[in-house]
Amino acid sequence: MFRQSFRYGALAVAALLIALPAAAQDVGLVEKKVFAMPSYTTAGGKTIRDVKVGWESYGTLNANRDNVIVVPHFFSGNSHAAGKYKAEDAAPGYWNAIIGPGKPIDTGKYFVISVDSLANLNTKDPNTTTTGPASIDPATGKPYGMSFPIVTMRDFVNVQKALLDSLGVRKVHAAVGASMGALQSIEWASAYPDFVERLVPVIGGAEASAWVIGRLHLWADPILMDPNWNKGDYYGKTEPTAGLAVALKLVTLDAQHWAWADKAFGRKWADAAKDPAASFENKYQIQQVLDTSGAARARASDANSFLYLVKANHLFVAGHMGSLEEGLAKIKAKTLFLPAKGDLLLVPGYAQQAAEILKKQGKSAEVVEIAGDRGHLDGLFAIGSVGEPLRRFLDN
């Protein structure tokens, strides 16, 4: 019966992963907006002038202005969480599976908002607006480069809070984010405990462990070793795209799982006529795919911004209070952690650790694992599989 109902494996996987009600709909076409601040003072005490960040929203803000769900984005992402800009766009926003009318994050009930981070990686994407090292410093008329102030998850959240304040938002029903978005969501709940009612960190923990610091250090190294990086002074010159491409290859592979690689590529050659044993120029298929994707992503990205995001992740500990326990102690929100069972980067144990600390502090915290074979990326591609626990948590 099962085989007759799902004759094609892809359809079976899609049905299992998405698992959404029949009434669910897409949010449709969306608009990227820009929020501007005359100045912003960082957590480190440095002032940035003329701050601009992009943002998107889905659903309608209610009369009480308290039905808001904030969705901070992941390391290499932006605020395009759902919908399309144009009908002919190749793909919708990254969490389109769970954001929309009738979906777990139901835009018939909630006003969902996502904001491009400071130092966003995608500086050459016309649908991303950010202020970071590639931006023009009003004091000099030149790009900041590495003179841009160090920014943290607290800074990302504070800029988002300023946007919500400008909209008259009185309460955040939930902060829900994946990966670096999970870190920002936790920071939301710790920095503004009386403002955030629910917290859903997806594929993320409450501090950057030594393992994570080490992995991200390796991500940054290819950029620093590229002679074209020139200590961050490359704007208007040859950019360190070779180093950035290698960095993005590392990000891509670290975010996946070995089971995915074996299933998708195995030991296939990139070219059936070119045996890798015959020449160093001949590659396996996975090598070719990583090379191609890394180069393509590098063309839309900024190397200095990559380094600033690595630094922001390195510095993260909930609440930036000095200790994990102190930062989590400030949280009042009910919390649902959604780690990916096969995550090899931000392993499920990090979420379990944070949940246990919260419970010992007398807080409400639960953990539901996401199953799949995409590793860290199951938090994006398999998010529909935990749609119902997410829906119940948000609607309870």
GROMACS .gro file of C-alpha atoms in nm:
model
  396
    1MET     CA    1   0.000   0.000   0.000
    2PHE     CA    2   0.279   0.245   0.092
    3ARG     CA    3   0.463   0.180  -0.233
    4GLN     CA    4   0.145   0.224  -0.435
    5SER     CA    5   0.064   0.553  -0.265
    6PHE     CA    6   0.416   0.694  -0.302
    7ARG     CA    7   0.558   0.557  -0.625
    8TYR     CA    8   0.839   0.803  -0.639
    9GLY     CA    9   1.091   0.841  -0.357
   10ALA     CA   10   1.109   1.218  -0.392
   11LEU     CA   11   0.734   1.252  -0.341
   12ALA     CA   12   0.750   1.034  -0.032
   13VAL     CA   13   1.029   1.242   0.120
   14ALA     CA   14   0.845   1.566   0.042
   15ALA     CA   15   0.527   1.439   0.205
   16LEU     CA   16   0.710   1.327   0.517
   17LEU     CA   17   0.913   1.646   0.551
   18ILE     CA   18   0.648   1.904   0.482
   19ALA     CA   19   0.352   1.739   0.659
   20LEU     CA   20   0.141   2.054   0.643
   21PRO     CA   21  -0.238   2.090   0.666
   22ALA     CA   22  -0.434   2.096   0.342
   23ALA     CA   23  -0.539   2.454   0.413
   24ALA     CA   24  -0.180   2.579   0.417
   25GLN     CA   25  -0.092   2.846   0.162
   26ASP     CA   26   0.214   3.043   0.059
   27VAL     CA   27   0.255   3.407   0.160
   28GLY     CA   28   0.276   3.503  -0.207
   29LEU     CA   29   0.482   3.795  -0.333
   30VAL     CA   30   0.678   3.987  -0.070
   31GLU     CA   31   0.855   4.322  -0.056
   32LYS     CA   32   1.199   4.401   0.080
   33LYS     CA   33   1.192   4.717   0.289
   34VAL     CA   34   1.471   4.924   0.443
   35PHE     CA   35   1.501   5.043   0.803
   36ALA     CA   36   1.735   5.336   0.868
   37MET     CA   37   1.889   5.468   1.190
   38PRO     CA   38   2.087   5.796   1.201
   39SER     CA   39   2.334   5.620   1.430
   40TYR     CA   40   2.376   5.309   1.639
   41THR     CA   41   2.613   5.253   1.932
   42THR     CA   42   2.741   4.898   1.954
   43ALA     CA   43   2.761   4.685   2.267
   44GLY     CA   44   3.132   4.766   2.258
   45GLY     CA   45   3.065   5.140   2.273
   46LYS     CA   46   3.146   5.230   1.911
   47THR     CA   47   2.908   5.448   1.709
   48ILE     CA   48   2.808   5.359   1.354
   49ARG     CA   49   2.643   5.636   1.154
   50ASP     CA   50   2.377   5.600   0.883
   51VAL     CA   51   2.278   5.242   0.961
   52LYS     CA   52   2.053   5.070   0.707
   53VAL     CA   53   1.923   4.713   0.713
   54GLY     CA   54   1.670   4.532   0.496
   55TRP     CA   55   1.363   4.363   0.635
   56GLU     CA   56   1.059   4.164   0.531
   57SER     CA   57   0.726   4.092   0.696
   58TYR     CA   58   0.449   3.841   0.643
   59GLY     CA   59   0.100   3.863   0.792
   60THR     CA   60  -0.063   4.158   0.969
   61LEU     CA   61   0.028   4.334   1.292
   62ASN     CA   62  -0.276   4.320   1.521
   63ALA     CA   63  -0.435   4.611   1.706
   64ASN     CA   64  -0.255   4.521   2.029
   65ARG     CA   65   0.076   4.500   1.840
   66ASP     CA   66   0.168   4.181   2.025
   67ASN     CA   67   0.133   3.903   1.765
   68VAL     CA   68   0.490   3.938   1.638
   69ILE     CA   69   0.721   3.648   1.558
   70VAL     CA   70   1.081   3.752   1.493
   71VAL     CA   71   1.279   3.526   1.259
   72PRO     CA   72   1.653   3.611   1.263
   73HIS     CA   73   1.848   3.449   0.979
   74PHE     CA   74   2.143   3.210   0.957
   75PHE     CA   75   2.513   3.286   0.892
   76SER     CA   76   2.508   3.306   0.513
   77GLY     CA   77   2.143   3.406   0.480
   78ASN     CA   78   1.936   3.720   0.475
   79SER     CA   79   1.584   3.819   0.575
   80HIS     CA   80   1.414   3.637   0.286
   81ALA     CA   81   1.243   3.372   0.500
   82ALA     CA   82   0.928   3.311   0.292
   83GLY     CA   83   0.749   3.396  -0.030
   84LYS     CA   84   0.894   3.527  -0.355
   85TYR     CA   85   0.983   3.873  -0.479
   86LYS     CA   86   0.861   3.788  -0.829
   87ALA     CA   87   0.642   3.503  -0.950
   88GLU     CA   88   0.922   3.377  -1.173
   89ASP     CA   89   1.178   3.350  -0.888
   90ALA     CA   90   1.340   3.007  -0.888
   91ALA     CA   91   1.272   2.942  -0.521
   92PRO     CA   92   1.089   3.101  -0.227
   93GLY     CA   93   1.242   3.208   0.105
   94TYR     CA   94   1.429   2.943   0.302
   95TRP     CA   95   1.149   2.866   0.554
   96ASN     CA   96   0.859   2.885   0.310
   97ALA     CA   97   0.760   2.535   0.427
   98ILE     CA   98   0.656   2.662   0.770
   99ILE     CA   99   0.570   3.032   0.721
  100GLY     CA  100   0.236   3.122   0.567
  101PRO     CA  101  -0.141   3.103   0.613
  102GLY     CA  102  -0.227   2.773   0.781
  103LYS     CA  103   0.138   2.675   0.824
  104PRO     CA  104   0.308   2.618   1.162
  105ILE     CA  105   0.414   2.984   1.175
  106ASP     CA  106   0.067   3.093   1.070
  107THR     CA  107   0.059   3.435   0.906
  108GLY     CA  108  -0.317   3.431   0.948
  109LYS     CA  109  -0.245   3.473   1.321
  110TYR     CA  110   0.103   3.619   1.346
  111PHE     CA  111   0.297   3.912   1.208
  112VAL     CA  112   0.631   3.759   1.108
  113ILE     CA  113   0.932   3.984   1.064
  114SER     CA  114   1.290   3.914   0.958
  115VAL     CA  115   1.581   4.158   0.933
  116ASP     CA  116   1.912   4.154   0.743
  117SER     CA  117   2.195   4.145   0.997
  118LEU     CA  118   2.468   4.401   1.033
  119ALA     CA  119   2.776   4.289   0.835
  120ASN     CA  120   2.554   4.065   0.625
  121LEU     CA  121   2.753   3.840   0.395
  122ASN     CA  122   2.543   3.900   0.082
  123THR     CA  123   2.656   4.253   0.001
  124LYS     CA  124   2.629   4.205  -0.377
  125ASP     CA  125   2.276   4.068  -0.363
  126PRO     CA  126   2.030   4.344  -0.465
  127ASN     CA  127   1.776   4.199  -0.222
  128THR     CA  128   2.004   4.244   0.079
  129THR     CA  129   2.054   4.575   0.260
  130THR     CA  130   2.316   4.588   0.533
  131THR     CA  131   2.568   4.811   0.706
  132GLY     CA  132   2.909   4.655   0.754
  133PRO     CA  133   3.274   4.664   0.648
  134ALA     CA  134   3.181   4.700   0.280
  135SER     CA  135   2.969   5.009   0.355
  136ILE     CA  136   3.093   5.364   0.309
  137ASP     CA  137   3.221   5.527   0.628
  138PRO     CA  138   3.059   5.876   0.633
  139ALA     CA  139   3.370   6.011   0.805
  140THR     CA  140   3.606   5.915   0.522
  141GLY     CA  141   3.389   5.859   0.216
  142LYS     CA  142   3.557   5.519   0.174
  143PRO     CA  143   3.457   5.164   0.267
  144TYR     CA  144   3.513   5.085   0.634
  145GLY     CA  145   3.708   4.766   0.575
  146MET     CA  146   3.845   4.633   0.903
  147SER     CA  147   3.791   4.969   1.075
  148PHE     CA  148   3.422   4.881   1.104
  149PRO     CA  149   3.341   4.818   1.472
  150ILE     CA  150   3.322   4.460   1.596
  151VAL     CA  151   2.957   4.362   1.622
  152THR     CA  152   2.788   4.087   1.823
  153MET     CA  153   2.458   3.901   1.836
  154ARG     CA  154   2.345   4.164   2.087
  155ASP     CA  155   2.403   4.431   1.823
  156PHE     CA  156   2.208   4.238   1.561
  157VAL     CA  157   1.920   4.205   1.809
  158ASN     CA  158   1.935   4.567   1.921
  159VAL     CA  159   1.896   4.689   1.563
  160GLN     CA  160   1.601   4.453   1.518
  161LYS     CA  161   1.452   4.586   1.843
  162ALA     CA  162   1.485   4.943   1.713
  163LEU     CA  163   1.288   4.843   1.403
  164LEU     CA  164   1.015   4.683   1.614
  165ASP     CA  165   1.002   4.993   1.834
  166SER     CA  166   0.951   5.206   1.522
  167LEU     CA  167   0.649   4.989   1.437
  168GLY     CA  168   0.506   5.028   1.787
  169VAL     CA  169   0.543   4.659   1.872
  170ARG     CA  170   0.458   4.591   2.237
  171LYS     CA  171   0.546   4.224   2.267
  172VAL     CA  172   0.723   3.948   2.074
  173HIS     CA  173   0.507   3.637   2.076
  174ALA     CA  174   0.812   3.430   1.978
  175ALA     CA  175   1.169   3.455   1.854
  176VAL     CA  176   1.236   3.169   1.612
  177GLY     CA  177   1.563   3.134   1.422
  178ALA     CA  178   1.793   2.877   1.265
  179SER     CA  179   2.169   2.842   1.326
  180MET     CA  180   2.304   3.195   1.374
  181GLY     CA  181   1.936   3.287   1.387
  182ALA     CA  182   1.902   3.055   1.687
  183LEU     CA  183   2.180   3.245   1.863
  184GLN     CA  184   2.005   3.574   1.792
  185SER     CA  185   1.675   3.431   1.915
  186ILE     CA  186   1.837   3.329   2.243
  187GLU     CA  187   1.992   3.675   2.268
  188TRP     CA  188   1.648   3.829   2.212
  189ALA     CA  189   1.507   3.633   2.508
  190SER     CA  190   1.803   3.713   2.735
  191ALA     CA  191   1.840   4.080   2.641
  192TYR     CA  192   1.466   4.156   2.650
  193PRO     CA  193   1.315   3.901   2.891
  194ASP     CA  194   0.992   4.093   2.951
  195PHE     CA  195   0.940   4.148   2.578
  196VAL     CA  196   0.978   3.791   2.445
  197GLU     CA  197   0.718   3.531   2.546
  198ARG     CA  198   0.843   3.224   2.357
  199LEU     CA  199   1.179   3.112   2.227
  200VAL     CA  200   1.251   2.856   1.953
  201PRO     CA  201   1.622   2.808   1.876
  202VAL     CA  202   1.654   2.580   1.571
  203ILE     CA  203   1.989   2.401   1.515
  204GLY     CA  204   2.171   2.612   1.771
  205GLY     CA  205   2.294   2.625   2.129
  206ALA     CA  206   2.336   2.901   2.384
  207GLU     CA  207   2.709   2.970   2.346
  208ALA     CA  208   2.995   2.919   2.102
  209SER     CA  209   3.184   2.616   2.230
  210ALA     CA  210   3.557   2.561   2.179
  211TRP     CA  211   3.467   2.320   1.897
  212VAL     CA  212   3.256   2.582   1.719
  213ILE     CA  213   3.520   2.852   1.770
  214GLY     CA  214   3.778   2.618   1.618
  215ARG     CA  215   3.563   2.522   1.320
  216LEU     CA  216   3.481   2.882   1.236
  217HIS     CA  217   3.846   2.976   1.279
  218LEU     CA  218   3.921   2.732   0.997
  219TRP     CA  219   3.648   2.894   0.788
  220ALA     CA  220   3.818   3.233   0.820
  221ASP     CA  221   4.174   3.117   0.748
  222PRO     CA  222   4.148   3.089   0.366
  223ILE     CA  223   4.045   3.454   0.347
  224LEU     CA  224   4.327   3.569   0.574
  225MET     CA  225   4.576   3.367   0.368
  226ASP     CA  226   4.461   3.512   0.035
  227PRO     CA  227   4.716   3.784  -0.057
  228ASN     CA  228   4.436   3.987  -0.214
  229TRP     CA  229   4.271   4.025   0.127
  230ASN     CA  230   4.542   4.282   0.208
  231LYS     CA  231   4.431   4.321   0.573
  232GLY     CA  232   4.082   4.404   0.454
  233ASP     CA  233   4.186   4.684   0.220
  234TYR     CA  234   4.071   4.542  -0.114
  235TYR     CA  235   3.771   4.752  -0.213
  236GLY     CA  236   3.817   4.890  -0.563
  237LYS     CA  237   4.099   4.638  -0.614
  238THR     CA  238   4.125   4.266  -0.678
  239GLU     CA  239   3.910   4.100  -0.413
  240PRO     CA  240   4.009   3.785  -0.220
  241THR     CA  241   3.752   3.573  -0.401
  242ALA     CA  242   3.974   3.264  -0.409
  243GLY     CA  243   4.004   3.258  -0.030
  244LEU     CA  244   3.637   3.341   0.015
  245ALA     CA  245   3.537   3.060  -0.221
  246VAL     CA  246   3.737   2.808  -0.015
  247ALA     CA  247   3.581   2.946   0.305
  248LEU     CA  248   3.234   2.897   0.160
  249LYS     CA  249   3.322   2.542   0.052
  250LEU     CA  250   3.409   2.467   0.413
  251VAL     CA  251   3.080   2.618   0.528
  252THR     CA  252   2.889   2.409   0.275
  253LEU     CA  253   3.050   2.080   0.374
  254ASP     CA  254   3.043   2.145   0.750
  255ALA     CA  255   2.671   2.219   0.727
  256GLN     CA  256   2.602   1.883   0.563
  257HIS     CA  257   2.631   1.520   0.678
  258TRP     CA  258   2.850   1.240   0.547
  259ALA     CA  259   2.537   1.033   0.474
  260TRP     CA  260   2.414   1.306   0.239
  261ALA     CA  261   2.749   1.319   0.060
  262ASP     CA  262   2.763   0.942   0.016
  263LYS     CA  263   2.403   0.928  -0.105
  264ALA     CA  264   2.424   1.225  -0.341
  265PHE     CA  265   2.769   1.165  -0.488
  266GLY     CA  266   2.934   0.847  -0.369
  267ARG     CA  267   3.261   0.807  -0.555
  268LYS     CA  268   3.130   0.933  -0.889
  269TRP     CA  269   3.374   1.113  -1.113
  270ALA     CA  270   3.303   1.473  -1.212
  271ASP     CA  271   3.356   1.368  -1.575
  272ALA     CA  272   3.287   1.006  -1.669
  273ALA     CA  273   3.574   1.022  -1.918
  274LYS     CA  274   3.831   1.160  -1.673
  275ASP     CA  275   3.962   0.915  -1.414
  276PRO     CA  276   4.085   1.097  -1.099
  277ALA     CA  277   4.366   0.840  -1.085
  278ALA     CA  278   4.501   0.964  -1.418
  279SER     CA  279   4.560   1.330  -1.329
  280PHE     CA  280   4.547   1.581  -1.046
  281GLU     CA  281   4.319   1.786  -1.272
  282ASN     CA  282   4.053   1.514  -1.275
  283LYS     CA  283   3.809   1.535  -0.987
  284TYR     CA  284   3.536   1.348  -0.810
  285GLN     CA  285   3.185   1.483  -0.846
  286ILE     CA  286   3.165   1.617  -0.491
  287GLN     CA  287   3.487   1.814  -0.547
  288GLN     CA  288   3.344   1.971  -0.861
  289VAL     CA  289   3.016   2.062  -0.692
  290LEU     CA  290   3.193   2.221  -0.395
  291ASP     CA  291   3.425   2.416  -0.626
  292THR     CA  292   3.138   2.543  -0.840
  293SER     CA  293   2.912   2.638  -0.550
  294GLY     CA  294   3.194   2.803  -0.355
  295ALA     CA  295   3.293   3.018  -0.651
  296ALA     CA  296   2.933   3.116  -0.725
  297ARG     CA  297   2.861   3.212  -0.365
  298ALA     CA  298   3.185   3.409  -0.339
  299ARG     CA  299   3.079   3.629  -0.630
  300ALA     CA  300   2.777   3.749  -0.431
  301SER     CA  301   2.955   3.785  -0.097
  302ASP     CA  302   3.204   4.004   0.087
  303ALA     CA  303   3.514   3.855   0.251
  304ASN     CA  304   3.542   4.110   0.532
  305SER     CA  305   3.177   4.063   0.619
  306PHE     CA  306   3.244   3.689   0.643
  307LEU     CA  307   3.518   3.759   0.899
  308TYR     CA  308   3.290   3.987   1.100
  309LEU     CA  309   3.023   3.718   1.113
  310VAL     CA  310   3.281   3.464   1.230
  311LYS     CA  311   3.383   3.705   1.506
  312ALA     CA  312   3.020   3.763   1.611
  313ASN     CA  313   2.967   3.387   1.636
  314HIS     CA  314   3.292   3.339   1.828
  315LEU     CA  315   3.187   3.598   2.085
  316PHE     CA  316   2.842   3.457   2.144
  317VAL     CA  317   2.729   3.346   2.488
  318ALA     CA  318   2.366   3.393   2.587
  319GLY     CA  319   2.312   3.742   2.722
  320HIS     CA  320   2.681   3.829   2.690
  321MET     CA  321   2.684   3.817   3.070
  322GLY     CA  322   3.017   3.643   3.119
  323SER     CA  323   2.879   3.295   3.179
  324LEU     CA  324   2.622   3.076   3.009
  325GLU     CA  325   2.427   3.025   3.331
  326GLU     CA  326   2.402   3.399   3.398
  327GLY     CA  327   2.277   3.469   3.047
  328LEU     CA  328   2.018   3.193   3.056
  329ALA     CA  329   1.904   3.302   3.403
  330LYS     CA  330   1.765   3.621   3.251
  331ILE     CA  331   1.535   3.433   3.014
  332LYS     CA  332   1.166   3.422   3.109
  333ALA     CA  333   1.033   3.284   2.780
  334LYS     CA  334   0.907   2.930   2.740
  335THR     CA  335   1.162   2.754   2.521
  336LEU     CA  336   1.147   2.484   2.253
  337PHE     CA  337   1.484   2.372   2.116
  338LEU     CA  338   1.477   2.208   1.772
  339PRO     CA  339   1.825   2.062   1.708
  340ALA     CA  340   1.900   1.840   1.408
  341LYS     CA  341   1.976   1.484   1.513
  342GLY     CA  342   2.256   1.449   1.258
  343ASP     CA  343   2.407   1.797   1.301
  344LEU     CA  344   2.787   1.772   1.294
  345LEU     CA  345   2.845   2.146   1.343
  346LEU     CA  346   2.613   2.271   1.619
  347VAL     CA  347   2.558   1.926   1.764
  348PRO     CA  348   2.230   1.841   1.945
  349GLY     CA  349   2.416   1.824   2.276
  350TYR     CA  350   2.446   2.203   2.279
  351ALA     CA  351   2.068   2.242   2.278
  352GLN     CA  352   2.032   1.968   2.539
  353GLN     CA  353   2.286   2.144   2.761
  354ALA     CA  354   2.103   2.477   2.744
  355ALA     CA  355   1.766   2.311   2.804
  356GLU     CA  356   1.897   2.134   3.113
  357ILE     CA  357   2.034   2.458   3.257
  358LEU     CA  358   1.703   2.635   3.195
  359LYS     CA  359   1.509   2.352   3.363
  360LYS     CA  360   1.742   2.358   3.664
  361GLN     CA  361   1.666   2.730   3.688
  362GLY     CA  362   1.295   2.648   3.703
  363LYS     CA  363   1.219   2.748   3.343
  364SER     CA  364   1.003   2.571   3.084
  365ALA     CA  365   1.231   2.411   2.822
  366GLU     CA  366   1.185   2.113   2.592
  367VAL     CA  367   1.382   1.956   2.308
  368VAL     CA  368   1.246   1.797   1.990
  369GLU     CA  369   1.502   1.662   1.743
  370ILE     CA  370   1.477   1.702   1.366
  371ALA     CA  371   1.547   1.379   1.178
  372GLY     CA  372   1.719   1.370   0.839
  373ASP     CA  373   2.042   1.310   0.651
  374ARG     CA  374   2.142   1.669   0.573
  375GLY     CA  375   2.318   1.740   0.903
  376HIS     CA  376   2.301   2.103   1.015
  377LEU     CA  377   2.093   2.189   0.708
  378ASP     CA  378   1.807   1.971   0.826
  379GLY     CA  379   1.712   2.280   1.025
  380LEU     CA  380   1.622   2.438   0.691
  381PHE     CA  381   1.531   2.152   0.458
  382ALA     CA  382   1.358   1.917   0.706
  383ILE     CA  383   1.198   2.182   0.925
  384GLY     CA  384   0.852   2.072   0.811
  385SER     CA  385   0.899   1.742   0.993
  386VAL     CA  386   0.870   1.925   1.327
  387GLY     CA  387   0.597   2.157   1.204
  388GLU     CA  388   0.330   2.023   1.436
  389PRO     CA  389   0.535   2.046   1.760
  390LEU     CA  390   0.628   2.399   1.653
  391ARG     CA  391   0.266   2.489   1.580
  392ARG     CA  392   0.147   2.357   1.918
  393PHE     CA  393   0.421   2.545   2.100
  394LEU     CA  394   0.341   2.875   1.929
  395ASP     CA  395  -0.037   2.841   1.962
  396ASN     CA  396  -0.048   2.712   2.321
   0.00000   0.00000   0.00000
